[in-house]
Amino acid sequence: MASHDAHTGRSAGLFANPGTSSFTDFLGGYSPDLLPGSRSLPEGASAGDEIPHGTTIVAVTFPGGVVMAGDRRATAGNVIAQRDVEKVFRADEFSAIAVAGTAGLGMELVRLFQVELEHYEKREGRTLSVEGKANRLATMVRGNLAMAMQGLAVVPLFAGYDEARAEGRIFSYDPAGGRYEERDFHAIGSGSVFARGSLKKLFRRDLSADDAALACVHALYDAADDDSATGGPDLARGIYPVVAVVTAEGYRRLGEDEVGAVARAVVEGRYDAPGGPTAPLR
């Protein structure tokens, strides 16, 4: 009873005076077991068990913003666990986040990050800078290190519109929470090597938002062509990549009709050129 009273008193104090603009820190003080990184594998389980994993994410900058896109496939070992999973999300009004790796933990990380940014805005009366958001996410990824060491890594990709610079910016992470700013474009996940190779030949600094979205879908198609864990556009089922654009006007997810038109154009173009568009040699 005394222990319960002590816990109740501590909880009341935390709610009455949170004392921090970080919701993650607040939750860690109130109920740390709710944080994704506080979990542990059940006894006798291993990371090699059939746990769904998500792949592949790409992001491309263009003058005035950034496009982020993700395929829809989740795999469990050599089996397709889900064909229409979503991996690209709105972080706040001017940023997007996507995750590759352990799907369940990744979704928890995304939801926690969304609340983290909203909590900061309500506490401080202003939004974090793009770099501030990227740093907060790095801290959260670092908090999952124990699970990553057990083989359940979550690796996000973060992109946002920098109002001070009037440009889109991309940040990548490693499982230990290392944060790296990427130039022009980037990709994560099992098909990332092939996606980056595709973007190398497609990227130009004068891309429009529409062309950046087209380049992203081409990159995901190329990743799916060589990586069995990445799903390409599924015209038969009407399952297309999730594509989001972040500009000075905010976050906007492209509608199914818009993405479907881009996906069909990419697939139809591959009938004549299976390798996709080529970069000029001069």
PDB file of C-alpha atoms in Angstrom:
ATOM      1  CA  MET A   1       0.000   0.000   0.000  1.00  0.00           C
ATOM      2  CA  ALA A   2       2.808   2.348   0.909  1.00  0.00           C
ATOM      3  CA  SER A   3       4.514   1.545  -2.392  1.00  0.00           C
ATOM      4  CA  HIS A   4       1.287   2.283  -4.274  1.00  0.00           C
ATOM      5  CA  ASP A   5       0.886   5.615  -2.462  1.00  0.00           C
ATOM      6  CA  ALA A   6       4.479   6.531  -3.281  1.00  0.00           C
ATOM      7  CA  HIS A   7       3.939   5.700  -6.949  1.00  0.00           C
ATOM      8  CA  THR A   8       0.686   7.685  -6.993  1.00  0.00           C
ATOM      9  CA  GLY A   9       2.387  10.686  -5.442  1.00  0.00           C
ATOM     10  CA  ARG A  10       5.270  10.523  -7.906  1.00  0.00           C
ATOM     11  CA  SER A  11       2.859  10.248 -10.840  1.00  0.00           C
ATOM     12  CA  ALA A  12       0.796  13.204  -9.615  1.00  0.00           C
ATOM     13  CA  GLY A  13       3.928  15.287  -9.351  1.00  0.00           C
ATOM     14  CA  LEU A  14       5.013  14.406 -12.866  1.00  0.00           C
ATOM     15  CA  PHE A  15       1.632  15.278 -14.353  1.00  0.00           C
ATOM     16  CA  ALA A  16       1.349  18.527 -12.397  1.00  0.00           C
ATOM     17  CA  ASN A  17       4.833  19.687 -13.343  1.00  0.00           C
ATOM     18  CA  PRO A  18       6.261  17.704 -16.271  1.00  0.00           C
ATOM     19  CA  GLY A  19       9.341  19.948 -16.272  1.00  0.00           C
ATOM     20  CA  THR A  20      10.465  18.993 -19.770  1.00  0.00           C
ATOM     21  CA  SER A  21       9.429  19.731 -23.316  1.00  0.00           C
ATOM     22  CA  SER A  22      10.335  16.148 -24.260  1.00  0.00           C
ATOM     23  CA  PHE A  23       7.420  13.724 -24.074  1.00  0.00           C
ATOM     24  CA  THR A  24       9.883  10.829 -24.322  1.00  0.00           C
ATOM     25  CA  ASP A  25      11.716  12.012 -21.200  1.00  0.00           C
ATOM     26  CA  PHE A  26       8.406  12.507 -19.415  1.00  0.00           C
ATOM     27  CA  LEU A  27       7.218   9.010 -20.346  1.00  0.00           C
ATOM     28  CA  GLY A  28      10.568   7.581 -19.284  1.00  0.00           C
ATOM     29  CA  GLY A  29      10.074   9.112 -15.826  1.00  0.00           C
ATOM     30  CA  TYR A  30       6.439   8.090 -15.488  1.00  0.00           C
ATOM     31  CA  SER A  31       6.332   4.634 -17.076  1.00  0.00           C
ATOM     32  CA  PRO A  32       9.617   3.660 -18.785  1.00  0.00           C
ATOM     33  CA  ASP A  33       8.287   0.207 -19.662  1.00  0.00           C
ATOM     34  CA  LEU A  34       6.086   1.880 -22.309  1.00  0.00           C
ATOM     35  CA  LEU A  35       9.107   3.048 -24.309  1.00  0.00           C
ATOM     36  CA  PRO A  36       9.924   0.777 -27.282  1.00  0.00           C
ATOM     37  CA  GLY A  37      13.561   0.428 -26.209  1.00  0.00           C
ATOM     38  CA  SER A  38      12.579  -0.877 -22.772  1.00  0.00           C
ATOM     39  CA  ARG A  39      11.184  -4.090 -24.210  1.00  0.00           C
ATOM     40  CA  SER A  40      13.009  -7.386 -24.288  1.00  0.00           C
ATOM     41  CA  LEU A  41      12.582 -10.553 -26.286  1.00  0.00           C
ATOM     42  CA  PRO A  42      10.422 -13.216 -24.615  1.00  0.00           C
ATOM     43  CA  GLU A  43      12.370 -16.067 -23.063  1.00  0.00           C
ATOM     44  CA  GLY A  44      13.374 -18.571 -25.704  1.00  0.00           C
ATOM     45  CA  ALA A  45      12.649 -16.187 -28.580  1.00  0.00           C
ATOM     46  CA  SER A  46      15.233 -14.874 -31.003  1.00  0.00           C
ATOM     47  CA  ALA A  47      15.428 -12.098 -33.559  1.00  0.00           C
ATOM     48  CA  GLY A  48      15.605 -14.796 -36.215  1.00  0.00           C
ATOM     49  CA  ASP A  49      11.964 -15.690 -35.591  1.00  0.00           C
ATOM     50  CA  GLU A  50       9.424 -14.713 -38.233  1.00  0.00           C
ATOM     51  CA  ILE A  51       9.065 -11.043 -37.252  1.00  0.00           C
ATOM     52  CA  PRO A  52       7.847  -8.710 -40.036  1.00  0.00           C
ATOM     53  CA  HIS A  53      10.394  -6.272 -41.417  1.00  0.00           C
ATOM     54  CA  GLY A  54       9.786  -3.261 -43.624  1.00  0.00           C
ATOM     55  CA  THR A  55      11.793  -2.082 -46.639  1.00  0.00           C
ATOM     56  CA  THR A  56      12.637   0.215 -48.772  1.00  0.00           C
ATOM     57  CA  ILE A  57      12.493   4.024 -48.334  1.00  0.00           C
ATOM     58  CA  VAL A  58      13.810   6.780 -50.633  1.00  0.00           C
ATOM     59  CA  ALA A  59      13.930  10.573 -50.382  1.00  0.00           C
ATOM     60  CA  VAL A  60      14.842  13.172 -53.003  1.00  0.00           C
ATOM     61  CA  THR A  61      15.244  16.943 -52.607  1.00  0.00           C
ATOM     62  CA  PHE A  62      14.144  19.474 -55.192  1.00  0.00           C
ATOM     63  CA  PRO A  63      14.187  23.296 -55.207  1.00  0.00           C
ATOM     64  CA  GLY A  64      11.704  24.220 -52.492  1.00  0.00           C
ATOM     65  CA  GLY A  65      11.150  20.877 -50.807  1.00  0.00           C
ATOM     66  CA  VAL A  66      11.659  17.148 -50.527  1.00  0.00           C
ATOM     67  CA  VAL A  67       9.823  13.999 -51.651  1.00  0.00           C
ATOM     68  CA  MET A  68       9.789  10.799 -49.577  1.00  0.00           C
ATOM     69  CA  ALA A  69       8.463   7.462 -50.818  1.00  0.00           C
ATOM     70  CA  GLY A  70       8.301   3.886 -49.577  1.00  0.00           C
ATOM     71  CA  ASP A  71       7.362   0.526 -51.002  1.00  0.00           C
ATOM     72  CA  ARG A  72       4.472  -1.388 -49.403  1.00  0.00           C
ATOM     73  CA  ARG A  73       5.965  -4.821 -48.706  1.00  0.00           C
ATOM     74  CA  ALA A  74       6.747  -6.288 -45.279  1.00  0.00           C
ATOM     75  CA  THR A  75       8.542  -9.625 -45.101  1.00  0.00           C
ATOM     76  CA  ALA A  76       8.949 -12.297 -42.423  1.00  0.00           C
ATOM     77  CA  GLY A  77      11.893 -14.418 -43.437  1.00  0.00           C
ATOM     78  CA  ASN A  78      11.276 -15.491 -47.024  1.00  0.00           C
ATOM     79  CA  VAL A  79       7.516 -14.910 -46.775  1.00  0.00           C
ATOM     80  CA  ILE A  80       5.596 -11.768 -47.712  1.00  0.00           C
ATOM     81  CA  ALA A  81       3.945 -10.809 -44.408  1.00  0.00           C
ATOM     82  CA  GLN A  82       1.927  -7.889 -45.791  1.00  0.00           C
ATOM     83  CA  ARG A  83       1.581  -6.373 -49.249  1.00  0.00           C
ATOM     84  CA  ASP A  84       0.152  -2.971 -48.337  1.00  0.00           C
ATOM     85  CA  VAL A  85       1.972  -1.852 -45.186  1.00  0.00           C
ATOM     86  CA  GLU A  86       2.616   1.892 -44.880  1.00  0.00           C
ATOM     87  CA  LYS A  87       6.082   3.115 -43.907  1.00  0.00           C
ATOM     88  CA  VAL A  88       5.965   6.848 -44.720  1.00  0.00           C
ATOM     89  CA  PHE A  89       4.180   9.149 -42.256  1.00  0.00           C
ATOM     90  CA  ARG A  90       3.571  12.782 -41.452  1.00  0.00           C
ATOM     91  CA  ALA A  91       5.811  13.753 -38.524  1.00  0.00           C
ATOM     92  CA  ASP A  92       4.372  17.244 -38.230  1.00  0.00           C
ATOM     93  CA  GLU A  93       3.222  20.020 -40.563  1.00  0.00           C
ATOM     94  CA  PHE A  94       6.623  20.423 -42.214  1.00  0.00           C
ATOM     95  CA  SER A  95       8.306  17.025 -41.928  1.00  0.00           C
ATOM     96  CA  ALA A  96       7.989  13.350 -42.783  1.00  0.00           C
ATOM     97  CA  ILE A  97       9.374  10.188 -41.222  1.00  0.00           C
ATOM     98  CA  ALA A  98       9.713   6.660 -42.580  1.00  0.00           C
ATOM     99  CA  VAL A  99      11.103   3.476 -41.044  1.00  0.00           C
ATOM    100  CA  ALA A 100      12.874   0.338 -42.190  1.00  0.00           C
ATOM    101  CA  GLY A 101      13.620  -2.646 -39.997  1.00  0.00           C
ATOM    102  CA  THR A 102      11.425  -4.328 -37.381  1.00  0.00           C
ATOM    103  CA  ALA A 103       7.937  -3.219 -38.380  1.00  0.00           C
ATOM    104  CA  GLY A 104       6.192  -3.273 -34.989  1.00  0.00           C
ATOM    105  CA  LEU A 105       8.881  -1.302 -33.174  1.00  0.00           C
ATOM    106  CA  GLY A 106       9.138   1.064 -36.127  1.00  0.00           C
ATOM    107  CA  MET A 107       5.449   1.966 -35.935  1.00  0.00           C
ATOM    108  CA  GLU A 108       5.780   2.610 -32.190  1.00  0.00           C
ATOM    109  CA  LEU A 109       8.786   4.854 -32.803  1.00  0.00           C
ATOM    110  CA  VAL A 110       6.846   6.852 -35.398  1.00  0.00           C
ATOM    111  CA  ARG A 111       3.850   7.381 -33.106  1.00  0.00           C
ATOM    112  CA  LEU A 112       6.104   8.386 -30.217  1.00  0.00           C
ATOM    113  CA  PHE A 113       7.998  10.840 -32.433  1.00  0.00           C
ATOM    114  CA  GLN A 114       4.750  12.420 -33.625  1.00  0.00           C
ATOM    115  CA  VAL A 115       3.656  12.948 -30.009  1.00  0.00           C
ATOM    116  CA  GLU A 116       7.147  14.217 -29.135  1.00  0.00           C
ATOM    117  CA  LEU A 117       6.908  17.024 -31.703  1.00  0.00           C
ATOM    118  CA  GLU A 118       3.329  17.901 -30.757  1.00  0.00           C
ATOM    119  CA  HIS A 119       4.217  17.932 -27.046  1.00  0.00           C
ATOM    120  CA  TYR A 120       7.150  20.276 -27.652  1.00  0.00           C
ATOM    121  CA  GLU A 121       5.000  22.663 -29.673  1.00  0.00           C
ATOM    122  CA  LYS A 122       2.323  22.801 -26.977  1.00  0.00           C
ATOM    123  CA  ARG A 123       4.861  23.267 -24.169  1.00  0.00           C
ATOM    124  CA  GLU A 124       7.039  25.859 -25.895  1.00  0.00           C
ATOM    125  CA  GLY A 125       4.498  27.570 -28.143  1.00  0.00           C
ATOM    126  CA  ARG A 126       6.672  27.071 -31.216  1.00  0.00           C
ATOM    127  CA  THR A 127       7.938  24.256 -33.414  1.00  0.00           C
ATOM    128  CA  LEU A 128      11.386  22.751 -33.306  1.00  0.00           C
ATOM    129  CA  SER A 129      13.809  23.576 -36.095  1.00  0.00           C
ATOM    130  CA  VAL A 130      14.461  20.837 -38.640  1.00  0.00           C
ATOM    131  CA  GLU A 131      17.793  20.086 -36.979  1.00  0.00           C
ATOM    132  CA  GLY A 132      16.113  20.047 -33.576  1.00  0.00           C
ATOM    133  CA  LYS A 133      13.598  17.474 -34.817  1.00  0.00           C
ATOM    134  CA  ALA A 134      16.402  15.393 -36.319  1.00  0.00           C
ATOM    135  CA  ASN A 135      18.305  15.486 -33.026  1.00  0.00           C
ATOM    136  CA  ARG A 136      15.248  14.448 -31.004  1.00  0.00           C
ATOM    137  CA  LEU A 137      14.753  11.490 -33.326  1.00  0.00           C
ATOM    138  CA  ALA A 138      18.410  10.485 -32.906  1.00  0.00           C
ATOM    139  CA  THR A 139      17.922  10.361 -29.132  1.00  0.00           C
ATOM    140  CA  MET A 140      14.861   8.157 -29.543  1.00  0.00           C
ATOM    141  CA  VAL A 141      16.675   5.769 -31.900  1.00  0.00           C
ATOM    142  CA  ARG A 142      19.535   5.558 -29.385  1.00  0.00           C
ATOM    143  CA  GLY A 143      16.991   4.550 -26.755  1.00  0.00           C
ATOM    144  CA  ASN A 144      16.219   1.431 -28.827  1.00  0.00           C
ATOM    145  CA  LEU A 145      19.860   0.296 -28.814  1.00  0.00           C
ATOM    146  CA  ALA A 146      19.175  -2.629 -26.450  1.00  0.00           C
ATOM    147  CA  MET A 147      16.621  -4.057 -28.869  1.00  0.00           C
ATOM    148  CA  ALA A 148      18.914  -3.380 -31.835  1.00  0.00           C
ATOM    149  CA  MET A 149      21.639  -5.413 -30.107  1.00  0.00           C
ATOM    150  CA  GLN A 150      19.137  -8.288 -29.935  1.00  0.00           C
ATOM    151  CA  GLY A 151      18.621  -8.049 -33.684  1.00  0.00           C
ATOM    152  CA  LEU A 152      15.473  -5.906 -33.641  1.00  0.00           C
ATOM    153  CA  ALA A 153      16.829  -2.736 -35.197  1.00  0.00           C
ATOM    154  CA  VAL A 154      14.704   0.190 -36.352  1.00  0.00           C
ATOM    155  CA  VAL A 155      16.285   2.658 -38.770  1.00  0.00           C
ATOM    156  CA  PRO A 156      14.303   5.785 -39.678  1.00  0.00           C
ATOM    157  CA  LEU A 157      14.688   8.287 -42.474  1.00  0.00           C
ATOM    158  CA  PHE A 158      13.655  11.850 -41.670  1.00  0.00           C
ATOM    159  CA  ALA A 159      13.017  14.701 -44.097  1.00  0.00           C
ATOM    160  CA  GLY A 160      11.643  18.177 -43.627  1.00  0.00           C
ATOM    161  CA  TYR A 161      11.282  21.637 -45.043  1.00  0.00           C
ATOM    162  CA  ASP A 162      13.713  24.102 -43.480  1.00  0.00           C
ATOM    163  CA  GLU A 163      11.889  27.437 -43.315  1.00  0.00           C
ATOM    164  CA  ALA A 164      15.099  29.350 -42.538  1.00  0.00           C
ATOM    165  CA  ARG A 165      16.905  27.956 -45.593  1.00  0.00           C
ATOM    166  CA  ALA A 166      13.791  27.573 -47.758  1.00  0.00           C
ATOM    167  CA  GLU A 167      14.876  24.071 -48.796  1.00  0.00           C
ATOM    168  CA  GLY A 168      14.233  20.415 -48.144  1.00  0.00           C
ATOM    169  CA  ARG A 169      16.673  18.456 -45.967  1.00  0.00           C
ATOM    170  CA  ILE A 170      17.208  14.723 -45.401  1.00  0.00           C
ATOM    171  CA  PHE A 171      18.628  12.971 -42.311  1.00  0.00           C
ATOM    172  CA  SER A 172      19.586   9.314 -41.951  1.00  0.00           C
ATOM    173  CA  TYR A 173      20.432   7.300 -38.832  1.00  0.00           C
ATOM    174  CA  ASP A 174      22.292   4.209 -37.741  1.00  0.00           C
ATOM    175  CA  PRO A 175      20.900   1.738 -35.147  1.00  0.00           C
ATOM    176  CA  ALA A 176      23.023   3.352 -32.406  1.00  0.00           C
ATOM    177  CA  GLY A 177      21.413   6.749 -32.933  1.00  0.00           C
ATOM    178  CA  GLY A 178      24.060   8.325 -35.129  1.00  0.00           C
ATOM    179  CA  ARG A 179      22.555  11.156 -37.182  1.00  0.00           C
ATOM    180  CA  TYR A 180      23.795  12.098 -40.654  1.00  0.00           C
ATOM    181  CA  GLU A 181      22.588  14.771 -43.044  1.00  0.00           C
ATOM    182  CA  GLU A 182      22.350  13.549 -46.623  1.00  0.00           C
ATOM    183  CA  ARG A 183      22.788  15.630 -49.756  1.00  0.00           C
ATOM    184  CA  ASP A 184      20.344  15.530 -52.657  1.00  0.00           C
ATOM    185  CA  PHE A 185      18.886  12.044 -52.057  1.00  0.00           C
ATOM    186  CA  HIS A 186      19.113   8.946 -49.898  1.00  0.00           C
ATOM    187  CA  ALA A 187      17.632   5.478 -49.413  1.00  0.00           C
ATOM    188  CA  ILE A 188      17.392   2.992 -46.541  1.00  0.00           C
ATOM    189  CA  GLY A 189      16.300  -0.612 -46.220  1.00  0.00           C
ATOM    190  CA  SER A 190      17.291  -3.864 -47.889  1.00  0.00           C
ATOM    191  CA  GLY A 191      16.826  -2.438 -51.384  1.00  0.00           C
ATOM    192  CA  SER A 192      18.628   0.826 -50.636  1.00  0.00           C
ATOM    193  CA  VAL A 193      21.789  -0.028 -52.579  1.00  0.00           C
ATOM    194  CA  PHE A 194      19.805  -0.516 -55.774  1.00  0.00           C
ATOM    195  CA  ALA A 195      17.574   2.497 -55.109  1.00  0.00           C
ATOM    196  CA  ARG A 196      20.557   4.799 -54.576  1.00  0.00           C
ATOM    197  CA  GLY A 197      22.153   3.496 -57.764  1.00  0.00           C
ATOM    198  CA  SER A 198      18.965   4.358 -59.623  1.00  0.00           C
ATOM    199  CA  LEU A 199      18.769   7.836 -58.112  1.00  0.00           C
ATOM    200  CA  LYS A 200      22.384   8.575 -59.074  1.00  0.00           C
ATOM    201  CA  LYS A 201      21.443   8.512 -62.739  1.00  0.00           C
ATOM    202  CA  LEU A 202      18.074  10.243 -62.313  1.00  0.00           C
ATOM    203  CA  PHE A 203      18.810  13.070 -59.890  1.00  0.00           C
ATOM    204  CA  ARG A 204      19.160  16.661 -61.101  1.00  0.00           C
ATOM    205  CA  ARG A 205      19.264  19.783 -58.963  1.00  0.00           C
ATOM    206  CA  ASP A 206      16.475  21.381 -61.006  1.00  0.00           C
ATOM    207  CA  LEU A 207      13.892  18.627 -60.543  1.00  0.00           C
ATOM    208  CA  SER A 208      10.289  19.669 -60.107  1.00  0.00           C
ATOM    209  CA  ALA A 209       8.223  18.085 -57.331  1.00  0.00           C
ATOM    210  CA  ASP A 210       6.510  15.861 -59.915  1.00  0.00           C
ATOM    211  CA  ASP A 211       9.832  14.744 -61.402  1.00  0.00           C
ATOM    212  CA  ALA A 212      11.241  14.040 -57.928  1.00  0.00           C
ATOM    213  CA  ALA A 213       8.217  11.835 -57.210  1.00  0.00           C
ATOM    214  CA  LEU A 214       8.725  10.070 -60.544  1.00  0.00           C
ATOM    215  CA  ALA A 215      12.410   9.491 -59.725  1.00  0.00           C
ATOM    216  CA  CYS A 216      11.424   7.995 -56.353  1.00  0.00           C
ATOM    217  CA  VAL A 217       9.015   5.521 -57.952  1.00  0.00           C
ATOM    218  CA  HIS A 218      11.647   4.560 -60.541  1.00  0.00           C
ATOM    219  CA  ALA A 219      14.132   3.970 -57.701  1.00  0.00           C
ATOM    220  CA  LEU A 220      11.669   1.751 -55.835  1.00  0.00           C
ATOM    221  CA  TYR A 221      10.988  -0.188 -59.038  1.00  0.00           C
ATOM    222  CA  ASP A 222      14.737  -0.741 -59.507  1.00  0.00           C
ATOM    223  CA  ALA A 223      15.076  -1.830 -55.878  1.00  0.00           C
ATOM    224  CA  ALA A 224      12.229  -4.327 -56.283  1.00  0.00           C
ATOM    225  CA  ASP A 225      13.861  -5.607 -59.477  1.00  0.00           C
ATOM    226  CA  ASP A 226      16.934  -6.777 -57.548  1.00  0.00           C
ATOM    227  CA  ASP A 227      15.780  -7.132 -53.929  1.00  0.00           C
ATOM    228  CA  SER A 228      13.132  -9.741 -53.146  1.00  0.00           C
ATOM    229  CA  ALA A 229      12.129  -7.960 -49.912  1.00  0.00           C
ATOM    230  CA  THR A 230      11.097  -4.796 -51.770  1.00  0.00           C
ATOM    231  CA  GLY A 231       7.712  -4.666 -53.445  1.00  0.00           C
ATOM    232  CA  GLY A 232       7.237  -2.875 -56.735  1.00  0.00           C
ATOM    233  CA  PRO A 233       3.986  -1.242 -57.909  1.00  0.00           C
ATOM    234  CA  ASP A 234       1.220  -3.889 -57.891  1.00  0.00           C
ATOM    235  CA  LEU A 235      -1.083  -2.815 -60.714  1.00  0.00           C
ATOM    236  CA  ALA A 236      -3.258  -5.916 -60.432  1.00  0.00           C
ATOM    237  CA  ARG A 237      -4.137  -5.202 -56.782  1.00  0.00           C
ATOM    238  CA  GLY A 238      -3.941  -1.414 -57.068  1.00  0.00           C
ATOM    239  CA  ILE A 239      -1.165  -1.224 -54.445  1.00  0.00           C
ATOM    240  CA  TYR A 240       1.212   1.657 -55.085  1.00  0.00           C
ATOM    241  CA  PRO A 241       4.091   3.225 -53.146  1.00  0.00           C
ATOM    242  CA  VAL A 242       3.311   5.821 -50.510  1.00  0.00           C
ATOM    243  CA  VAL A 243       4.635   9.175 -51.758  1.00  0.00           C
ATOM    244  CA  ALA A 244       4.704  12.368 -49.687  1.00  0.00           C
ATOM    245  CA  VAL A 245       5.851  15.890 -50.585  1.00  0.00           C
ATOM    246  CA  VAL A 246       7.000  18.460 -48.004  1.00  0.00           C
ATOM    247  CA  THR A 247       7.258  22.121 -49.041  1.00  0.00           C
ATOM    248  CA  ALA A 248       6.641  25.581 -47.583  1.00  0.00           C
ATOM    249  CA  GLU A 249       2.940  24.727 -47.877  1.00  0.00           C
ATOM    250  CA  GLY A 250       3.396  21.758 -45.548  1.00  0.00           C
ATOM    251  CA  TYR A 251       3.182  17.970 -45.725  1.00  0.00           C
ATOM    252  CA  ARG A 252       1.055  16.440 -48.467  1.00  0.00           C
ATOM    253  CA  ARG A 253       0.578  12.795 -49.241  1.00  0.00           C
ATOM    254  CA  LEU A 254      -0.139  12.134 -52.888  1.00  0.00           C
ATOM    255  CA  GLY A 255      -3.531  10.585 -53.517  1.00  0.00           C
ATOM    256  CA  GLU A 256      -3.959   7.063 -54.803  1.00  0.00           C
ATOM    257  CA  ASP A 257      -4.977   8.362 -58.237  1.00  0.00           C
ATOM    258  CA  GLU A 258      -1.849  10.517 -58.478  1.00  0.00           C
ATOM    259  CA  VAL A 259       0.539   7.779 -57.387  1.00  0.00           C
ATOM    260  CA  GLY A 260      -1.292   5.217 -59.489  1.00  0.00           C
ATOM    261  CA  ALA A 261      -0.786   7.327 -62.619  1.00  0.00           C
ATOM    262  CA  VAL A 262       2.948   7.661 -61.865  1.00  0.00           C
ATOM    263  CA  ALA A 263       3.284   3.931 -61.118  1.00  0.00           C
ATOM    264  CA  ARG A 264       1.524   2.929 -64.344  1.00  0.00           C
ATOM    265  CA  ALA A 265       3.753   5.276 -66.354  1.00  0.00           C
ATOM    266  CA  VAL A 266       6.860   3.717 -64.789  1.00  0.00           C
ATOM    267  CA  VAL A 267       5.703   0.135 -65.394  1.00  0.00           C
ATOM    268  CA  GLU A 268       4.599   0.817 -68.964  1.00  0.00           C
ATOM    269  CA  GLY A 269       7.895   2.540 -69.710  1.00  0.00           C
ATOM    270  CA  ARG A 270       9.776  -0.550 -68.583  1.00  0.00           C
ATOM    271  CA  TYR A 271       8.227  -2.628 -71.358  1.00  0.00           C
ATOM    272  CA  ASP A 272      10.405  -0.786 -73.858  1.00  0.00           C
ATOM    273  CA  ALA A 273      13.324  -0.078 -71.483  1.00  0.00           C
ATOM    274  CA  PRO A 274      13.505  -2.724 -68.726  1.00  0.00           C
ATOM    275  CA  GLY A 275      16.492  -0.971 -67.154  1.00  0.00           C
ATOM    276  CA  GLY A 276      14.645   2.306 -66.895  1.00  0.00           C
ATOM    277  CA  PRO A 277      15.621   5.781 -68.073  1.00  0.00           C
ATOM    278  CA  THR A 278      19.319   6.321 -68.760  1.00  0.00           C
ATOM    279  CA  ALA A 279      21.447   9.279 -67.741  1.00  0.00           C
ATOM    280  CA  PRO A 280      23.089  11.318 -70.542  1.00  0.00           C
ATOM    281  CA  LEU A 281      26.826  10.657 -70.886  1.00  0.00           C
ATOM    282  CA  ARG A 282      27.548  14.330 -71.528  1.00  0.00           C
TER     283      ARG A 282
END
